[in-house]
Amino acid sequence: MGKQMTEMLKGTLEGIVLAILAAQPAYGYEITARLREQGFSDIAEGTVYALLIRIEQRRLVDVEKVPSEKGPPRKVYSLNTQGKQELEEFWRTWSFLAERIEQLHHGGN
Amino acid sequence: MGKQMTEMLKGTLEGIVLAILAAQPAYGYEITARLREQGFSDIAEGTVYALLIRIEQRRLVDVEKVPSEKGPPRKVYSLNTQGKQELEEFWRTWSFLAERIEQLHHGGN
DNA sequence: CCGCGGTATTCAGCGTTACTATGTACTGGT
DNA sequence: ACCAGTACATAGTAACGCTGAATACCGCGG
């Protein structure tokens, strides 16, 4: 992945994952796969797991261990109330930034 | 500033500054002021200067020292060929990211 | 004359984030 | 017994923006 993308993901990747979880609960491996499908072709698994642990510690998600037929038990994450608030906040921050950048892209400053 | 914004600026702030310089050459203090006008109300001065040094070392800009009537000489930065390429690359990366995030925002995944 | 505020740049130290590179564990197919 | 696929975890690293301070130069009011 480009270095630019790596840096740009900082701060946004968390929002992306929160948005995915807002649509429906999911577990780490699944989230990684979903990201890859969506074009984030080489987001490292380790990155996702680390992020999930972070948002769990910040109490943005509820966790449930679910046995899997293939492999170790899945940790299924679902967005809780606080997580939804954080996501709202993310959308506000994102919109703010996206607007100004889009303005720079076209109109010029 | 929100922590979210701080993290989100990582990677994008450089692009923003490159875009500002693409419109016209400018010096650090001026860029900071311009950013504040545009709504990035508390981007630290130190942050901008550090960024400018970085892009200078990566040869994305040409630098010219211009004496100032008030205060120490200004370091006026202007985008060179390589800088323009980097900016192009930035727009591509940004567009990619913005598209997927916008998709998550509305359609859902 | 001297301090103060505005202009302009620089730097050391910090916290957060994503990546690299592993390692562990469980299952089913050959 | 071995291997591939599933699933999670973690130590170490690099990059970036922020904090907080210092430095330098100028004009103006007290």
PDB file of N, CA, C and O (backbone and C1' of nucleotides) in Angstrom, chain C residues 2-27:
ATOM      1  P    DC C   2      17.349  50.376  27.837  1.00  0.00           P
ATOM      2  O5'  DC C   2      16.258  49.813  28.866  1.00  0.00           O
ATOM      3  C5'  DC C   2      15.207  50.680  29.320  1.00  0.00           C
ATOM      4  C4'  DC C   2      13.864  49.955  29.203  1.00  0.00           C
ATOM      5  C3'  DC C   2      13.984  48.478  28.807  1.00  0.00           C
ATOM      6  O3'  DC C   2      13.045  47.733  29.554  1.00  0.00           O
ATOM      7  C1'  DC C   2      12.609  49.611  27.266  1.00  0.00           C
ATOM      8  P    DG C   3      13.184  46.101  29.587  1.00  0.00           P
ATOM      9  O5'  DG C   3      11.647  45.687  29.587  1.00  0.00           O
ATOM     10  C5'  DG C   3      10.695  46.473  30.312  1.00  0.00           C
ATOM     11  C4'  DG C   3       9.388  46.550  29.527  1.00  0.00           C
ATOM     12  C3'  DG C   3       8.808  45.186  29.132  1.00  0.00           C
ATOM     13  O3'  DG C   3       7.410  45.207  29.369  1.00  0.00           O
ATOM     14  C1'  DG C   3       9.044  46.531  27.214  1.00  0.00           C
ATOM     15  P    DC C   4       6.601  43.834  29.436  1.00  0.00           P
ATOM     16  O5'  DC C   4       5.521  43.999  28.280  1.00  0.00           O
ATOM     17  C5'  DC C   4       4.920  45.280  28.018  1.00  0.00           C
ATOM     18  C4'  DC C   4       4.233  45.232  26.656  1.00  0.00           C
ATOM     19  C3'  DC C   4       3.776  43.826  26.255  1.00  0.00           C
ATOM     20  O3'  DC C   4       2.463  43.882  25.767  1.00  0.00           O
ATOM     21  C1'  DC C   4       5.137  44.751  24.560  1.00  0.00           C
ATOM     22  P    DG C   5       1.552  42.552  25.685  1.00  0.00           P
ATOM     23  O5'  DG C   5       1.021  42.553  24.187  1.00  0.00           O
ATOM     24  C5'  DG C   5       0.613  43.771  23.577  1.00  0.00           C
ATOM     25  C4'  DG C   5       0.849  43.700  22.077  1.00  0.00           C
ATOM     26  C3'  DG C   5       0.434  42.366  21.446  1.00  0.00           C
ATOM     27  O3'  DG C   5      -0.247  42.641  20.237  1.00  0.00           O
ATOM     28  C1'  DG C   5       2.669  42.825  20.902  1.00  0.00           C
ATOM     29  P    DG C   6      -1.140  41.537  19.504  1.00  0.00           P
ATOM     30  O5'  DG C   6      -0.433  41.380  18.078  1.00  0.00           O
ATOM     31  C5'  DG C   6      -0.371  42.495  17.202  1.00  0.00           C
ATOM     32  C4'  DG C   6       0.676  42.251  16.135  1.00  0.00           C
ATOM     33  C3'  DG C   6       0.511  40.920  15.394  1.00  0.00           C
ATOM     34  O3'  DG C   6       0.610  41.155  13.996  1.00  0.00           O
ATOM     35  C1'  DG C   6       2.711  41.128  16.236  1.00  0.00           C
ATOM     36  P    DT C   7       0.341  39.953  12.948  1.00  0.00           P
ATOM     37  O5'  DT C   7       1.820  39.604  12.451  1.00  0.00           O
ATOM     38  C5'  DT C   7       2.582  40.602  11.794  1.00  0.00           C
ATOM     39  C4'  DT C   7       4.017  40.143  11.587  1.00  0.00           C
ATOM     40  C3'  DT C   7       4.166  38.833  10.793  1.00  0.00           C
ATOM     41  O3'  DT C   7       5.073  39.052   9.737  1.00  0.00           O
ATOM     42  C1'  DT C   7       5.479  38.760  12.749  1.00  0.00           C
ATOM     43  P    DA C   8       5.164  38.095   8.512  1.00  0.00           P
ATOM     44  O5'  DA C   8       5.997  36.861   9.080  1.00  0.00           O
ATOM     45  C5'  DA C   8       7.416  36.845   8.931  1.00  0.00           C
ATOM     46  C4'  DA C   8       8.025  35.673   9.660  1.00  0.00           C
ATOM     47  C3'  DA C   8       7.513  34.268   9.348  1.00  0.00           C
ATOM     48  O3'  DA C   8       8.355  33.663   8.373  1.00  0.00           O
ATOM     49  C1'  DA C   8       8.224  34.542  11.617  1.00  0.00           C
ATOM     50  P    DT C   9       8.130  32.041   8.019  1.00  0.00           P
ATOM     51  O5'  DT C   9       9.132  31.374   9.063  1.00  0.00           O
ATOM     52  C5'  DT C   9      10.482  31.831   9.116  1.00  0.00           C
ATOM     53  C4'  DT C   9      11.247  31.143  10.222  1.00  0.00           C
ATOM     54  C3'  DT C   9      11.288  29.617  10.150  1.00  0.00           C
ATOM     55  O3'  DT C   9      12.631  29.190  10.011  1.00  0.00           O
ATOM     56  C1'  DT C   9      10.853  30.360  12.357  1.00  0.00           C
ATOM     57  P    DT C  10      12.943  27.631   9.729  1.00  0.00           P
ATOM     58  O5'  DT C  10      13.186  27.075  11.209  1.00  0.00           O
ATOM     59  C5'  DT C  10      14.149  27.689  12.059  1.00  0.00           C
ATOM     60  C4'  DT C  10      14.170  27.002  13.408  1.00  0.00           C
ATOM     61  C3'  DT C  10      14.150  25.473  13.355  1.00  0.00           C
ATOM     62  O3'  DT C  10      15.371  24.977  13.886  1.00  0.00           O
ATOM     63  C1'  DT C  10      12.691  26.325  15.037  1.00  0.00           C
ATOM     64  P    DC C  11      15.770  23.447  13.731  1.00  0.00           P
ATOM     65  O5'  DC C  11      15.577  22.870  15.210  1.00  0.00           O
ATOM     66  C5'  DC C  11      15.721  23.731  16.343  1.00  0.00           C
ATOM     67  C4'  DC C  11      15.209  23.034  17.587  1.00  0.00           C
ATOM     68  C3'  DC C  11      15.154  21.503  17.474  1.00  0.00           C
ATOM     69  O3'  DC C  11      15.700  20.920  18.637  1.00  0.00           O
ATOM     70  C1'  DC C  11      13.052  22.354  18.153  1.00  0.00           C
ATOM     71  P    DA C  12      16.227  19.403  18.552  1.00  0.00           P
ATOM     72  O5'  DA C  12      15.802  18.878  19.997  1.00  0.00           O
ATOM     73  C5'  DA C  12      15.888  19.762  21.133  1.00  0.00           C
ATOM     74  C4'  DA C  12      14.942  19.283  22.217  1.00  0.00           C
ATOM     75  C3'  DA C  12      14.873  17.767  22.373  1.00  0.00           C
ATOM     76  O3'  DA C  12      14.711  17.447  23.749  1.00  0.00           O
ATOM     77  C1'  DA C  12      12.732  18.601  21.809  1.00  0.00           C
ATOM     78  P    DG C  13      14.736  15.902  24.211  1.00  0.00           P
ATOM     79  O5'  DG C  13      13.193  15.610  24.544  1.00  0.00           O
ATOM     80  C5'  DG C  13      12.457  16.542  25.341  1.00  0.00           C
ATOM     81  C4'  DG C  13      11.015  16.082  25.441  1.00  0.00           C
ATOM     82  C3'  DG C  13      10.843  14.562  25.497  1.00  0.00           C
ATOM     83  O3'  DG C  13       9.840  14.260  26.455  1.00  0.00           O
ATOM     84  C1'  DG C  13       9.588  15.431  23.717  1.00  0.00           C
ATOM     85  P    DC C  14       9.434  12.760  26.757  1.00  0.00           P
ATOM     86  O5'  DC C  14       7.924  12.684  26.260  1.00  0.00           O
ATOM     87  C5'  DC C  14       7.012  13.733  26.603  1.00  0.00           C
ATOM     88  C4'  DC C  14       5.704  13.530  25.854  1.00  0.00           C
ATOM     89  C3'  DC C  14       5.249  12.070  25.791  1.00  0.00           C
ATOM     90  O3'  DC C  14       4.048  11.916  26.540  1.00  0.00           O
ATOM     91  C1'  DC C  14       5.102  13.148  23.649  1.00  0.00           C
ATOM     92  P    DG C  15       3.426  10.437  26.687  1.00  0.00           P
ATOM     93  O5'  DG C  15       2.277  10.425  25.595  1.00  0.00           O
ATOM     94  C5'  DG C  15       1.337  11.502  25.516  1.00  0.00           C
ATOM     95  C4'  DG C  15       0.353  11.224  24.397  1.00  0.00           C
ATOM     96  C3'  DG C  15      -0.189   9.790  24.387  1.00  0.00           C
ATOM     97  O3'  DG C  15      -1.572   9.823  24.090  1.00  0.00           O
ATOM     98  C1'  DG C  15       0.945  10.236  22.345  1.00  0.00           C
ATOM     99  P    DT C  16      -2.393   8.421  23.987  1.00  0.00           P
ATOM    100  O5'  DT C  16      -2.565   8.229  22.425  1.00  0.00           O
ATOM    101  C5'  DT C  16      -3.082   9.292  21.641  1.00  0.00           C
ATOM    102  C4'  DT C  16      -3.097   8.902  20.180  1.00  0.00           C
ATOM    103  C3'  DT C  16      -3.589   7.469  19.933  1.00  0.00           C
ATOM    104  O3'  DT C  16      -4.689   7.505  19.034  1.00  0.00           O
ATOM    105  C1'  DT C  16      -1.530   7.891  18.793  1.00  0.00           C
ATOM    106  P    DT C  17      -5.438   6.140  18.638  1.00  0.00           P
ATOM    107  O5'  DT C  17      -4.787   5.766  17.249  1.00  0.00           O
ATOM    108  C5'  DT C  17      -4.744   6.741  16.198  1.00  0.00           C
ATOM    109  C4'  DT C  17      -3.871   6.247  15.080  1.00  0.00           C
ATOM    110  C3'  DT C  17      -4.179   4.828  14.637  1.00  0.00           C
ATOM    111  O3'  DT C  17      -4.714   4.840  13.315  1.00  0.00           O
ATOM    112  C1'  DT C  17      -1.830   5.192  14.871  1.00  0.00           C
ATOM    113  P    DA C  18      -5.436   3.496  12.714  1.00  0.00           P
ATOM    114  O5'  DA C  18      -4.274   2.877  11.822  1.00  0.00           O
ATOM    115  C5'  DA C  18      -3.835   3.555  10.650  1.00  0.00           C
ATOM    116  C4'  DA C  18      -2.608   2.855  10.081  1.00  0.00           C
ATOM    117  C3'  DA C  18      -2.829   1.385   9.717  1.00  0.00           C
ATOM    118  O3'  DA C  18      -2.312   1.143   8.408  1.00  0.00           O
ATOM    119  C1'  DA C  18      -0.978   1.605  11.184  1.00  0.00           C
ATOM    120  P    DC C  19      -2.185  -0.365   7.804  1.00  0.00           P
ATOM    121  O5'  DC C  19      -0.650  -0.712   8.079  1.00  0.00           O
ATOM    122  C5'  DC C  19       0.363   0.142   7.549  1.00  0.00           C
ATOM    123  C4'  DC C  19       1.734  -0.492   7.725  1.00  0.00           C
ATOM    124  C3'  DC C  19       1.795  -1.956   7.295  1.00  0.00           C
ATOM    125  O3'  DC C  19       2.955  -2.163   6.490  1.00  0.00           O
ATOM    126  C1'  DC C  19       2.506  -1.740   9.545  1.00  0.00           C
ATOM    127  P    DT C  20       3.197  -3.646   5.820  1.00  0.00           P
ATOM    128  O5'  DT C  20       4.296  -4.287   6.778  1.00  0.00           O
ATOM    129  C5'  DT C  20       5.402  -3.521   7.215  1.00  0.00           C
ATOM    130  C4'  DT C  20       6.340  -4.383   8.028  1.00  0.00           C
ATOM    131  C3'  DT C  20       6.407  -5.844   7.592  1.00  0.00           C
ATOM    132  O3'  DT C  20       7.762  -6.274   7.586  1.00  0.00           O
ATOM    133  C1'  DT C  20       5.791  -5.723   9.883  1.00  0.00           C
ATOM    134  P    DA C  21       8.176  -7.698   6.874  1.00  0.00           P
ATOM    135  O5'  DA C  21       8.507  -8.588   8.141  1.00  0.00           O
ATOM    136  C5'  DA C  21       8.704  -7.985   9.424  1.00  0.00           C
ATOM    137  C4'  DA C  21       8.535  -9.041  10.509  1.00  0.00           C
ATOM    138  C3'  DA C  21       8.440 -10.473   9.972  1.00  0.00           C
ATOM    139  O3'  DA C  21       9.193 -11.321  10.814  1.00  0.00           O
ATOM    140  C1'  DA C  21       6.571 -10.013  11.322  1.00  0.00           C
ATOM    141  P    DT C  22       9.743 -12.720  10.180  1.00  0.00           P
ATOM    142  O5'  DT C  22       9.370 -13.738  11.358  1.00  0.00           O
ATOM    143  C5'  DT C  22       8.012 -13.958  11.630  1.00  0.00           C
ATOM    144  C4'  DT C  22       7.726 -13.845  13.104  1.00  0.00           C
ATOM    145  C3'  DT C  22       7.253 -15.174  13.667  1.00  0.00           C
ATOM    146  O3'  DT C  22       8.133 -15.641  14.660  1.00  0.00           O
ATOM    147  C1'  DT C  22       5.642 -13.418  14.065  1.00  0.00           C
ATOM    148  P    DG C  23       8.128 -17.239  14.943  1.00  0.00           P
ATOM    149  O5'  DG C  23       6.893 -17.379  15.949  1.00  0.00           O
ATOM    150  C5'  DG C  23       6.766 -16.475  17.055  1.00  0.00           C
ATOM    151  C4'  DG C  23       5.440 -16.718  17.765  1.00  0.00           C
ATOM    152  C3'  DG C  23       5.033 -18.202  17.799  1.00  0.00           C
ATOM    153  O3'  DG C  23       4.783 -18.604  19.135  1.00  0.00           O
ATOM    154  C1'  DG C  23       3.242 -16.847  16.985  1.00  0.00           C
ATOM    155  P    DT C  24       4.528 -20.176  19.429  1.00  0.00           P
ATOM    156  O5'  DT C  24       2.943 -20.177  19.661  1.00  0.00           O
ATOM    157  C5'  DT C  24       2.349 -19.272  20.597  1.00  0.00           C
ATOM    158  C4'  DT C  24       0.848 -19.336  20.485  1.00  0.00           C
ATOM    159  C3'  DT C  24       0.281 -20.761  20.512  1.00  0.00           C
ATOM    160  O3'  DT C  24      -0.612 -20.890  21.598  1.00  0.00           O
ATOM    161  C1'  DT C  24      -0.658 -19.468  18.746  1.00  0.00           C
ATOM    162  P    DA C  25      -1.133 -22.378  22.049  1.00  0.00           P
ATOM    163  O5'  DA C  25      -2.509 -22.521  21.264  1.00  0.00           O
ATOM    164  C5'  DA C  25      -3.535 -21.556  21.458  1.00  0.00           C
ATOM    165  C4'  DA C  25      -4.684 -21.861  20.508  1.00  0.00           C
ATOM    166  C3'  DA C  25      -4.987 -23.358  20.358  1.00  0.00           C
ATOM    167  O3'  DA C  25      -6.379 -23.537  20.525  1.00  0.00           O
ATOM    168  C1'  DA C  25      -4.796 -22.337  18.250  1.00  0.00           C
ATOM    169  P    DC C  26      -6.953 -24.917  21.141  1.00  0.00           P
ATOM    170  O5'  DC C  26      -8.092 -25.319  20.112  1.00  0.00           O
ATOM    171  C5'  DC C  26      -9.001 -24.315  19.628  1.00  0.00           C
ATOM    172  C4'  DC C  26      -9.398 -24.638  18.197  1.00  0.00           C
ATOM    173  C3'  DC C  26      -9.631 -26.137  17.923  1.00  0.00           C
ATOM    174  O3'  DC C  26     -11.033 -26.357  17.766  1.00  0.00           O
ATOM    175  C1'  DC C  26      -8.501 -25.022  16.121  1.00  0.00           C
ATOM    176  P    DT C  27     -11.621 -27.882  17.481  1.00  0.00           P
ATOM    177  O5'  DT C  27     -11.692 -27.989  15.900  1.00  0.00           O
ATOM    178  C5'  DT C  27     -12.521 -27.066  15.170  1.00  0.00           C
ATOM    179  C4'  DT C  27     -12.339 -27.292  13.675  1.00  0.00           C
ATOM    180  C3'  DT C  27     -12.484 -28.754  13.257  1.00  0.00           C
ATOM    181  O3'  DT C  27     -13.728 -28.926  12.589  1.00  0.00           O
ATOM    182  C1'  DT C  27     -10.627 -27.667  12.170  1.00  0.00           C
TER     183       DT C  27
END
